[in-house]
Amino acid sequence: GLRVAAAASASSSGAAAEDSSAMEELATEKEAEESHRQDSVSLLTFILLLTLTILTIWLFKHRRVRFLHETGLAMIYGLIVGVILRYGTPATSGRDKSLSCTQEDRAFSTLLVNVSGKFFEYTLKGEISPGKINSVEQNDMLRKVTFDPEVFFNILLPPIIFHAGYSLKKRHFFRNLGSILAYAFLGTAVSCFIIGNLMYGVVKLMKIMGQLSDKFYYTDCLFFGAIISATDPVTVLAIFNELHADVDLYALLFGESVLNDAVAIVLSSSIVAYQPAGLNTHAFDAAAFFKSVGIFLGIFSGSFTMGAVTGVVTALVTKFTKLHCFPLLETALFFLMSWSTFLLAEACGFTGVVAVLFCGITQAHYTYNNLSVESRSRTKQLFEVLHFLAENFIFSYMGLALFTFQKHVFSPIFIIGAFVAIFLGRAAHIYPLSFFLNLGRRHKIGWNFQHMMMFSGLRGAMAFALAIRDTASYARQMMFTTTLLIVFFTVWIIGGGTTPMLSWLNIRVGVEEPSEEDQNEHHWQYFRVGVDPDQDPPPNNDSFQVLQGDGPDSARGNRTKQESAWIFRLWYSFDHNYLKPILTHSGPPLTTTLPAWCGLLARCLTSPQVYDNQEPLREEDSDFILTEGDLTLTYGDSTVTANGSSSSHTASTSLEGSRRTKSGSEEVLERDLGMGDQKVSSRGTRLVFPLEDNA
Amino acid sequence: GLRVAAAASASSSGAAAEDSSAMEELATEKEAEESHRQDSVSLLTFILLLTLTILTIWLFKHRRVRFLHETGLAMIYGLIVGVILRYGTPATSGRDKSLSCTQEDRAFSTLLVNVSGKFFEYTLKGEISPGKINSVEQNDMLRKVTFDPEVFFNILLPPIIFHAGYSLKKRHFFRNLGSILAYAFLGTAVSCFIIGNLMYGVVKLMKIMGQLSDKFYYTDCLFFGAIISATDPVTVLAIFNELHADVDLYALLFGESVLNDAVAIVLSSSIVAYQPAGLNTHAFDAAAFFKSVGIFLGIFSGSFTMGAVTGVVTALVTKFTKLHCFPLLETALFFLMSWSTFLLAEACGFTGVVAVLFCGITQAHYTYNNLSVESRSRTKQLFEVLHFLAENFIFSYMGLALFTFQKHVFSPIFIIGAFVAIFLGRAAHIYPLSFFLNLGRRHKIGWNFQHMMMFSGLRGAMAFALAIRDTASYARQMMFTTTLLIVFFTVWIIGGGTTPMLSWLNIRVGVEEPSEEDQNEHHWQYFRVGVDPDQDPPPNNDSFQVLQGDGPDSARGNRTKQESAWIFRLWYSFDHNYLKPILTHSGPPLTTTLPAWCGLLARCLTSPQVYDNQEPLREEDSDFILTEGDLTLTYGDSTVTANGSSSSHTASTSLEGSRRTKSGSEEVLERDLGMGDQKVSSRGTRLVFPLEDNA
């Protein structure tokens, strides 16, 4: 049953029906125009905010300001604009706009309203707390700038994560894969559980103190733990990519943050999913927990597979069509296929973030080799620009949201409790996990790295996006406000404090910006990209010469050898002998690697470029998975270096030298390995590895 | 007063209040998840559609298919997917979703609904025709893919139009400026008036025949005339840019289409604006017409100024900050400033299309010179990709809309009438205007050009966007359906028929795609860009040598001289002596061009690069305004060509030769002029023109 009370001020005039209808049409037209103008203004606000941020970033770089990171800056500008919008814009008159119906059932997502025989459709915008009914209609502008969280997920996140995957230093990522998985999966779950329980204590305390006016269940606390446990790839990328900190530390932090997003998303949705089982208690039950773990593993592997599959499909398409004659088409296809990974994964109920990350890695490893020279630089630059814009947009928006979002619930006890819980939750997984990992790791995670990881628990855009997704209930609104404040705090304090902290903990960084006079743009580009796998070695692979591996090289080889599992070795030989030749124009011809009975298939799949050596070698990514380096040395203890390497090698040294502060001979050795790595993957040789030697 | 009838199927269960609330929360969560999934799927649909289109475009290019243009292809794919979505997807159950209220007042834009003490906000989606109430709730997917027309205006249009301005052949555009303005302004107004009147006749006929079930006023007819009169820059760009047809014809068609959008937008909004004056009659009155003309001129000049100002601001920012050390920041800034032009203009009530077009021209003329080498290619490539994606997206979407849009009103008489009216409307302005223009033009618009212009009355995305903006009333829905069909027809028939028509009318085209074997990418890039002003002359401006201008050159110079007005000459010298040095790093130092008493100001504004000649000359756009060529010759009848020009000149000839079919010596002469143009704008010389010689 329904009861409707009219609260509208409009009353139909006594004019003729035709006139009033025309007037109505006109009013609709005017309203549409006004709405269009407001849309323009709200978009314009963001664009001007970004422009201002860019100019200040330049000024900061120019004047070498260090105390505030650019993402923090974007947030400050967002805050200022938010204040202006909130208190500076005149309240638009709410007349003719509100109508209140009282309805005893639940809220429907769609409403059909019959106005003198015509039907109008309305859609649900959200709940409004009773005290704010009057303020809701007052400011259209605030409503316009508070846009759909879907935009974060579907539009802004994919380019950021894809760019991270596309420009990932695969060597360092895969070298630390075990530790990354441990921190990301176990660590986040531990942290979620600890934070959830601590917050439940806080909530109980608040109830005793009479500070809580609405329901707040145990599952709500766990949900909060899930959304706030995950460190944020966007923030970590923004801050550490800039600093060129130690690559292993960066790999650990970035790897953790990018994979624990998946954990956070999955945890939060599984917590919501098993609420029906504990409807009355909202308590935690073990069966549901294991169900969640199962769901999580399914979703994670599904996302991984989906990302890899889209990458492989793109590689096949770019290999077997002659699309590289049309760089524009090629770039557009590459962009669309990569973006579709994210959406496809989301549509199937998997995690888009994980899918698009692995898609990026696959694209860099295979598809990149098939692209035309122009498309390579185009795709990289396109994603770099999109990444930059999306990142700054998100941070500006977070700043803006503190004042423009209209449903904040500030609860000091909850906020303080959350800060403490986060600190404890992070401490409770970083130190124990590092201890256990160090038992198995050859290259130990030092105390300084552990402290840095403890310190760098940056929360950011992902937590924000998860929190803003549902702000219907009181508990969720309180969580959103708290999340926003935690993000502010971590970005400002931790973001600004990273440089001093790194130097205090004696962790090497390579922040050497070129002087203003040195305007060699390519050189600068080299700095900017930072984690770009493809630019590292200058291409000098015209002719080859086998050199005998010297002492330290072999020692290094033996050391790294033990770190890598036999599965990676197996994977590498499979990749080199079969996947590379099938998916790209490089690698040995399949006719030599496949058994004789699939000769026809092999001839079909092998690209003609593999046979004729006129075409320059397209294999350029030296930061290949760890085992590549080992194999070079395992394979008869010999490194293969370029013939004319002396001159180009010097060039690369001078470039790299300015990029990181060299830490003695090990750095040089590693670079030598890097050079060696690349050479060994020459075309036409089939690698056979002495697996029994290592396994 | 309000009367509400419940039509919802949901009824609250007898469970405890807490349980039901938890269930409700869960339902909201589930619904949000479902909605997120649907959003992903609808975006994914568009992305896969675009991917498919790209692959087929490649296939068409590869197999040299000519009968169907790629935009037509995108529409066909859109149509197919639309049919699948319409008839292939299962109707989602509408339960728990609809609630119908009967309300005797007008429809409000916001509804507040009170559900057991909680307030929910609803926003107006649109009107639903009574017969379709049941089908509305049935398919969420159809609703998801039918998205906000604002997206067209604010997101998809700006990159397309900006790219057009940024890569405009300024020489040809400004040479034909008078004719372009005549066709765009006068022609469109005439066409709008004729179509409006003819359609009023059709509507009267329909009323007599009893085919019209709802109101259709004279102003509605004029409105239809306004939205359908304008030819479309998106379609014209897509079809003619590809063909490399005669540059003057292209300039006329493109110029007309890009400027008459402004006319269409202004006409349509002024027709709506003066409806109140003729409330009872909905008739046309002369005073309102002249008021519209006034509004139009104000809006047009405002938009023009706004575009130019943002361009100038960007130029100043890029000149006086050292942003070019950071290509990423520079590119991002350039992108944001250019986009903000559009939004700024729309927010101020001007026309974003016109503003962004002139912003593009200004950016290409000034800012481009200040950008770093990397940013130049980045900006060009970024806008090229965005343009390509946006264009294909719009056409796919138009195809999709035919089946997914749920408020179509097909009226055969109206549709046939509209086709006839459009044909007559175009004939009634192209031929008379061309006749009058030819009286004044030195370079006549031939009969074949007139027929081609008559034939190329392509309607497209702009008409679609204007029509979809308001589909509330019956009349508007009929217009929308008709507009959609007209767009389909013109894109398929005219788009596909352009090539045969051009050859039938003996208009030269330069469609020479490189063979598959010729994979020189730069070469191909050269073809793709087509109207790129910056790549035309290979840069060979290291040293200069003055040669005596020979007979034919001077003759040509005298001929073009008469075409250009003195105002352009004045503008050019002002631009060269003052604007270029102020806004860019090129041109003569201001200290030499400004009077002595502003020496301090001049020193501040002149960039240091102007003084030292080490820096290579940044002036690269040879397709400068027409008068540049004249001035070269006027200025002592001498052309200036490069010293080592013989070799590079040959290279350029071979490139251009394959691009258009050469039409004898005039072509060669024009190219020589082009080379000469570029050289004369060297730094450090002040040009003083014998104005009295021409005026």
mmCIF file of N, CA and C in Angstrom, chain A residues 25-117:
data_model
loop_
_atom_site.group_PDB
_atom_site.id
_atom_site.type_symbol
_atom_site.label_atom_id
_atom_site.label_comp_id
_atom_site.label_asym_id
_atom_site.label_seq_id
_atom_site.Cartn_x
_atom_site.Cartn_y
_atom_site.Cartn_z
ATOM 1 N N GLU A 25 6.859 22.031 -22.256
ATOM 2 C CA GLU A 25 7.890 21.633 -23.203
ATOM 3 C C GLU A 25 9.079 22.580 -23.127
ATOM 4 N N LEU A 26 8.728 23.859 -23.099
ATOM 5 C CA LEU A 26 9.739 24.897 -23.033
ATOM 6 C C LEU A 26 10.561 24.739 -21.761
ATOM 7 N N ALA A 27 9.847 24.468 -20.670
ATOM 8 C CA ALA A 27 10.524 24.310 -19.388
ATOM 9 C C ALA A 27 11.474 23.126 -19.441
ATOM 10 N N THR A 28 11.025 22.042 -20.079
ATOM 11 C CA THR A 28 11.884 20.860 -20.213
ATOM 12 C C THR A 28 13.133 21.220 -21.000
ATOM 13 N N GLU A 29 12.909 21.949 -22.101
ATOM 14 C CA GLU A 29 14.008 22.374 -22.969
ATOM 15 C C GLU A 29 15.017 23.226 -22.190
ATOM 16 N N LYS A 30 14.474 24.179 -21.466
ATOM 17 C CA LYS A 30 15.307 25.081 -20.651
ATOM 18 C C LYS A 30 16.075 24.291 -19.606
ATOM 19 N N GLU A 31 15.370 23.341 -19.007
ATOM 20 C CA GLU A 31 15.988 22.532 -17.977
ATOM 21 C C GLU A 31 17.122 21.686 -18.554
ATOM 22 N N ALA A 32 16.861 21.132 -19.753
ATOM 23 C CA ALA A 32 17.869 20.312 -20.417
ATOM 24 C C ALA A 32 19.099 21.159 -20.719
ATOM 25 N N GLU A 33 18.846 22.390 -21.161
ATOM 26 C CA GLU A 33 19.943 23.292 -21.492
ATOM 27 C C GLU A 33 20.751 23.624 -20.242
ATOM 28 N N GLU A 34 20.031 23.888 -19.168
ATOM 29 C CA GLU A 34 20.670 24.225 -17.903
ATOM 30 C C GLU A 34 21.487 23.033 -17.403
ATOM 31 N N SER A 35 20.910 21.862 -17.560
ATOM 32 C CA SER A 35 21.602 20.653 -17.116
ATOM 33 C C SER A 35 22.868 20.441 -17.942
ATOM 34 N N HIS A 36 22.752 20.703 -19.263
ATOM 35 C CA HIS A 36 23.907 20.573 -20.142
ATOM 36 C C HIS A 36 25.009 21.535 -19.721
ATOM 37 N N ARG A 37 24.605 22.758 -19.384
ATOM 38 C CA ARG A 37 25.575 23.756 -18.968
ATOM 39 C C ARG A 37 26.274 23.322 -17.676
ATOM 40 N N GLN A 38 25.482 22.781 -16.768
ATOM 41 C CA GLN A 38 26.066 22.334 -15.500
ATOM 42 C C GLN A 38 27.021 21.168 -15.692
ATOM 43 N N ASP A 39 26.654 20.280 -16.595
ATOM 44 C CA ASP A 39 27.569 19.177 -16.906
ATOM 45 C C ASP A 39 28.889 19.716 -17.414
ATOM 46 N N SER A 40 28.803 20.701 -18.324
ATOM 47 C CA SER A 40 30.016 21.302 -18.858
ATOM 48 C C SER A 40 30.835 21.919 -17.744
ATOM 49 N N VAL A 41 30.161 22.655 -16.862
ATOM 50 C CA VAL A 41 30.875 23.340 -15.791
ATOM 51 C C VAL A 41 31.547 22.333 -14.867
ATOM 52 N N SER A 42 30.855 21.227 -14.570
ATOM 53 C CA SER A 42 31.459 20.289 -13.628
ATOM 54 C C SER A 42 32.665 19.603 -14.251
ATOM 55 N N LEU A 43 32.559 19.247 -15.531
ATOM 56 C CA LEU A 43 33.723 18.665 -16.203
ATOM 57 C C LEU A 43 34.858 19.684 -16.264
ATOM 58 N N LEU A 44 34.466 20.924 -16.552
ATOM 59 C CA LEU A 44 35.443 22.005 -16.664
ATOM 60 C C LEU A 44 36.189 22.197 -15.358
ATOM 61 N N THR A 45 35.449 22.082 -14.250
ATOM 62 C CA THR A 45 36.075 22.207 -12.940
ATOM 63 C C THR A 45 37.210 21.206 -12.799
ATOM 64 N N PHE A 46 36.929 19.966 -13.180
ATOM 65 C CA PHE A 46 37.962 18.946 -13.060
ATOM 66 C C PHE A 46 39.137 19.231 -13.980
ATOM 67 N N ILE A 47 38.825 19.704 -15.179
ATOM 68 C CA ILE A 47 39.908 19.951 -16.129
ATOM 69 C C ILE A 47 40.792 21.098 -15.650
ATOM 70 N N LEU A 48 40.181 22.142 -15.148
ATOM 71 C CA LEU A 48 40.975 23.261 -14.659
ATOM 72 C C LEU A 48 41.791 22.838 -13.440
ATOM 73 N N LEU A 49 41.184 21.989 -12.614
ATOM 74 C CA LEU A 49 41.889 21.441 -11.460
ATOM 75 C C LEU A 49 43.135 20.686 -11.918
ATOM 76 N N LEU A 50 42.964 19.869 -12.950
ATOM 77 C CA LEU A 50 44.093 19.085 -13.461
ATOM 78 C C LEU A 50 45.142 20.008 -14.069
ATOM 79 N N THR A 51 44.682 21.027 -14.808
ATOM 80 C CA THR A 51 45.619 21.958 -15.420
ATOM 81 C C THR A 51 46.464 22.645 -14.349
ATOM 82 N N LEU A 52 45.795 23.090 -13.316
ATOM 83 C CA LEU A 52 46.481 23.741 -12.204
ATOM 84 C C LEU A 52 47.490 22.785 -11.576
ATOM 85 N N THR A 53 47.058 21.542 -11.395
ATOM 86 C CA THR A 53 47.956 20.543 -10.806
ATOM 87 C C THR A 53 49.186 20.352 -11.677
ATOM 88 N N ILE A 54 48.968 20.258 -12.983
ATOM 89 C CA ILE A 54 50.102 20.042 -13.889
ATOM 90 C C ILE A 54 51.084 21.194 -13.800
ATOM 91 N N LEU A 55 50.554 22.415 -13.798
ATOM 92 C CA LEU A 55 51.446 23.581 -13.730
ATOM 93 C C LEU A 55 52.215 23.575 -12.417
ATOM 94 N N THR A 56 51.548 23.198 -11.320
ATOM 95 C CA THR A 56 52.253 23.186 -10.039
ATOM 96 C C THR A 56 53.251 22.041 -9.980
ATOM 97 N N ILE A 57 52.900 20.922 -10.573
ATOM 98 C CA ILE A 57 53.854 19.813 -10.623
ATOM 99 C C ILE A 57 55.124 20.275 -11.331
ATOM 100 N N TRP A 58 54.910 20.995 -12.429
ATOM 101 C CA TRP A 58 56.074 21.489 -13.155
ATOM 102 C C TRP A 58 56.912 22.395 -12.260
ATOM 103 N N LEU A 59 56.216 23.283 -11.551
ATOM 104 C CA LEU A 59 56.907 24.224 -10.666
ATOM 105 C C LEU A 59 57.666 23.464 -9.585
ATOM 106 N N PHE A 60 57.035 22.433 -9.049
ATOM 107 C CA PHE A 60 57.676 21.620 -8.006
ATOM 108 C C PHE A 60 58.918 20.930 -8.553
ATOM 109 N N LYS A 61 58.778 20.386 -9.745
ATOM 110 C CA LYS A 61 59.924 19.712 -10.359
ATOM 111 C C LYS A 61 61.031 20.720 -10.644
ATOM 112 N N HIS A 62 60.614 21.869 -11.130
ATOM 113 C CA HIS A 62 61.529 22.940 -11.494
ATOM 114 C C HIS A 62 62.297 23.419 -10.264
ATOM 115 N N ARG A 63 61.584 23.595 -9.164
ATOM 116 C CA ARG A 63 62.209 24.129 -7.948
ATOM 117 C C ARG A 63 62.661 23.005 -7.012
ATOM 118 N N ARG A 64 62.519 21.766 -7.473
ATOM 119 C CA ARG A 64 62.930 20.586 -6.705
ATOM 120 C C ARG A 64 62.302 20.531 -5.310
ATOM 121 N N VAL A 65 61.007 20.781 -5.262
ATOM 122 C CA VAL A 65 60.284 20.685 -3.989
ATOM 123 C C VAL A 65 60.068 19.205 -3.678
ATOM 124 N N ARG A 66 60.326 18.813 -2.449
ATOM 125 C CA ARG A 66 60.258 17.396 -2.111
ATOM 126 C C ARG A 66 59.240 17.080 -1.008
ATOM 127 N N PHE A 67 58.888 18.075 -0.228
ATOM 128 C CA PHE A 67 58.123 17.780 0.985
ATOM 129 C C PHE A 67 56.695 17.315 0.711
ATOM 130 N N LEU A 68 56.198 17.605 -0.491
ATOM 131 C CA LEU A 68 54.831 17.202 -0.808
ATOM 132 C C LEU A 68 54.829 16.486 -2.150
ATOM 133 N N HIS A 69 54.205 15.329 -2.176
ATOM 134 C CA HIS A 69 54.151 14.620 -3.449
ATOM 135 C C HIS A 69 53.039 15.188 -4.327
ATOM 136 N N GLU A 70 53.188 15.023 -5.627
ATOM 137 C CA GLU A 70 52.227 15.619 -6.564
ATOM 138 C C GLU A 70 50.814 15.081 -6.405
ATOM 139 N N THR A 71 50.709 13.826 -5.965
ATOM 140 C CA THR A 71 49.356 13.312 -5.742
ATOM 141 C C THR A 71 48.716 14.025 -4.540
ATOM 142 N N GLY A 72 49.551 14.318 -3.535
ATOM 143 C CA GLY A 72 49.058 15.076 -2.386
ATOM 144 C C GLY A 72 48.631 16.467 -2.814
ATOM 145 N N LEU A 73 49.406 17.013 -3.736
ATOM 146 C CA LEU A 73 49.094 18.328 -4.280
ATOM 147 C C LEU A 73 47.738 18.331 -4.974
ATOM 148 N N ALA A 74 47.525 17.319 -5.803
ATOM 149 C CA ALA A 74 46.246 17.217 -6.514
ATOM 150 C C ALA A 74 45.101 17.163 -5.502
ATOM 151 N N MET A 75 45.340 16.452 -4.401
ATOM 152 C CA MET A 75 44.296 16.345 -3.384
ATOM 153 C C MET A 75 44.035 17.690 -2.712
ATOM 154 N N ILE A 76 45.101 18.438 -2.462
ATOM 155 C CA ILE A 76 44.926 19.746 -1.823
ATOM 156 C C ILE A 76 44.110 20.664 -2.734
ATOM 157 N N TYR A 77 44.465 20.690 -4.007
ATOM 158 C CA TYR A 77 43.686 21.517 -4.937
ATOM 159 C C TYR A 77 42.234 21.072 -4.967
ATOM 160 N N GLY A 78 42.047 19.747 -4.953
ATOM 161 C CA GLY A 78 40.686 19.210 -4.935
ATOM 162 C C GLY A 78 39.925 19.696 -3.716
ATOM 163 N N LEU A 79 40.607 19.653 -2.569
ATOM 164 C CA LEU A 79 40.005 20.133 -1.318
ATOM 165 C C LEU A 79 39.572 21.581 -1.436
ATOM 166 N N ILE A 80 40.476 22.415 -1.952
ATOM 167 C CA ILE A 80 40.176 23.845 -2.053
ATOM 168 C C ILE A 80 38.956 24.076 -2.937
ATOM 169 N N VAL A 81 38.959 23.417 -4.094
ATOM 170 C CA VAL A 81 37.823 23.578 -5.002
ATOM 171 C C VAL A 81 36.545 23.045 -4.357
ATOM 172 N N GLY A 82 36.689 21.951 -3.605
ATOM 173 C CA GLY A 82 35.531 21.403 -2.899
ATOM 174 C C GLY A 82 34.940 22.408 -1.928
ATOM 175 N N VAL A 83 35.815 23.088 -1.182
ATOM 176 C CA VAL A 83 35.346 24.110 -0.238
ATOM 177 C C VAL A 83 34.624 25.218 -0.980
ATOM 178 N N ILE A 84 35.216 25.644 -2.104
ATOM 179 C CA ILE A 84 34.593 26.725 -2.881
ATOM 180 C C ILE A 84 33.214 26.305 -3.372
ATOM 181 N N LEU A 85 33.137 25.088 -3.907
ATOM 182 C CA LEU A 85 31.853 24.615 -4.430
ATOM 183 C C LEU A 85 30.825 24.497 -3.316
ATOM 184 N N ARG A 86 31.291 24.040 -2.156
ATOM 185 C CA ARG A 86 30.367 23.803 -1.059
ATOM 186 C C ARG A 86 29.819 25.099 -0.483
ATOM 187 N N TYR A 87 30.754 26.030 -0.233
ATOM 188 C CA TYR A 87 30.316 27.226 0.476
ATOM 189 C C TYR A 87 30.237 28.462 -0.425
ATOM 190 N N GLY A 88 30.828 28.368 -1.603
ATOM 191 C CA GLY A 88 30.888 29.549 -2.460
ATOM 192 C C GLY A 88 29.788 29.655 -3.490
ATOM 193 N N THR A 89 29.261 28.500 -3.936
ATOM 194 C CA THR A 89 28.257 28.577 -4.983
ATOM 195 C C THR A 89 26.884 28.849 -4.372
ATOM 196 N N PRO A 90 26.096 29.661 -5.040
ATOM 197 C CA PRO A 90 24.770 29.950 -4.513
ATOM 198 C C PRO A 90 23.894 28.707 -4.604
ATOM 199 N N ALA A 91 23.056 28.519 -3.614
ATOM 200 C CA ALA A 91 22.132 27.392 -3.639
ATOM 201 C C ALA A 91 21.113 27.635 -4.737
ATOM 202 N N THR A 92 21.044 26.704 -5.667
ATOM 203 C CA THR A 92 20.060 26.862 -6.738
ATOM 204 C C THR A 92 18.678 26.618 -6.152
ATOM 205 N N SER A 93 17.744 27.339 -6.671
ATOM 206 C CA SER A 93 16.399 27.230 -6.114
ATOM 207 C C SER A 93 15.834 25.846 -6.394
ATOM 208 N N GLY A 94 15.323 25.239 -5.376
ATOM 209 C CA GLY A 94 14.814 23.874 -5.514
ATOM 210 C C GLY A 94 13.369 23.811 -5.971
ATOM 211 N N ARG A 95 12.825 24.918 -6.384
ATOM 212 C CA ARG A 95 11.396 24.952 -6.696
ATOM 213 C C ARG A 95 11.068 24.061 -7.902
ATOM 214 N N ASP A 96 9.856 23.569 -7.899
ATOM 215 C CA ASP A 96 9.368 22.707 -8.969
ATOM 216 C C ASP A 96 10.131 21.409 -9.067
ATOM 217 N N LYS A 97 10.894 21.088 -8.068
ATOM 218 C CA LYS A 97 11.757 19.933 -8.264
ATOM 219 C C LYS A 97 11.515 18.814 -7.282
ATOM 220 N N SER A 98 10.893 19.106 -6.172
ATOM 221 C CA SER A 98 10.775 18.016 -5.215
ATOM 222 C C SER A 98 9.330 17.592 -5.043
ATOM 223 N N LEU A 99 9.167 16.368 -4.751
ATOM 224 C CA LEU A 99 7.855 15.778 -4.602
ATOM 225 C C LEU A 99 8.091 14.618 -3.676
ATOM 226 N N SER A 100 7.392 14.558 -2.581
ATOM 227 C CA SER A 100 7.719 13.453 -1.693
ATOM 228 C C SER A 100 6.582 12.470 -1.580
ATOM 229 N N CYS A 101 6.907 11.229 -1.788
ATOM 230 C CA CYS A 101 5.930 10.157 -1.673
ATOM 231 C C CYS A 101 6.284 9.354 -0.431
ATOM 232 N N THR A 102 5.328 8.902 0.281
ATOM 233 C CA THR A 102 5.605 7.997 1.393
ATOM 234 C C THR A 102 5.142 6.616 0.990
ATOM 235 N N GLN A 103 6.021 5.699 1.176
ATOM 236 C CA GLN A 103 5.791 4.378 0.626
ATOM 237 C C GLN A 103 6.221 3.403 1.708
ATOM 238 N N GLU A 104 5.394 2.427 1.987
ATOM 239 C CA GLU A 104 5.728 1.582 3.125
ATOM 240 C C GLU A 104 6.595 0.373 2.788
ATOM 241 N N ASP A 105 6.708 0.078 1.500
ATOM 242 C CA ASP A 105 7.561 -1.048 1.115
ATOM 243 C C ASP A 105 9.006 -0.593 0.990
ATOM 244 N N ARG A 106 9.802 -1.435 0.394
ATOM 245 C CA ARG A 106 11.192 -1.042 0.177
ATOM 246 C C ARG A 106 11.297 -0.109 -1.039
ATOM 247 N N ALA A 107 12.472 0.479 -1.194
ATOM 248 C CA ALA A 107 12.666 1.414 -2.295
ATOM 249 C C ALA A 107 12.861 0.643 -3.596
ATOM 250 N N PHE A 108 12.266 1.098 -4.648
ATOM 251 C CA PHE A 108 12.402 0.456 -5.945
ATOM 252 C C PHE A 108 13.464 1.170 -6.755
ATOM 253 N N SER A 109 14.045 0.450 -7.692
ATOM 254 C CA SER A 109 15.093 1.099 -8.462
ATOM 255 C C SER A 109 14.512 1.959 -9.577
ATOM 256 N N THR A 110 13.278 1.676 -9.963
ATOM 257 C CA THR A 110 12.654 2.459 -11.018
ATOM 258 C C THR A 110 11.239 2.847 -10.586
ATOM 259 N N LEU A 111 10.855 4.029 -10.921
ATOM 260 C CA LEU A 111 9.543 4.521 -10.556
ATOM 261 C C LEU A 111 8.855 5.000 -11.824
ATOM 262 N N LEU A 112 7.594 4.638 -11.977
ATOM 263 C CA LEU A 112 6.833 5.147 -13.112
ATOM 264 C C LEU A 112 5.814 6.142 -12.579
ATOM 265 N N VAL A 113 5.837 7.330 -13.061
ATOM 266 C CA VAL A 113 4.899 8.333 -12.574
ATOM 267 C C VAL A 113 3.984 8.762 -13.706
ATOM 268 N N ASN A 114 2.718 8.748 -13.419
ATOM 269 C CA ASN A 114 1.709 9.072 -14.411
ATOM 270 C C ASN A 114 1.285 10.533 -14.223
ATOM 271 N N VAL A 115 1.651 11.390 -15.163
ATOM 272 C CA VAL A 115 1.290 12.803 -15.074
ATOM 273 C C VAL A 115 0.258 13.103 -16.147
ATOM 274 N N SER A 116 -0.925 13.299 -15.763
ATOM 275 C CA SER A 116 -2.052 13.549 -16.675
ATOM 276 C C SER A 116 -1.952 12.689 -17.940
ATOM 277 N N GLY A 117 -1.844 11.414 -17.744
ATOM 278 C CA GLY A 117 -1.884 10.486 -18.860
ATOM 279 C C GLY A 117 -0.534 10.156 -19.480
#
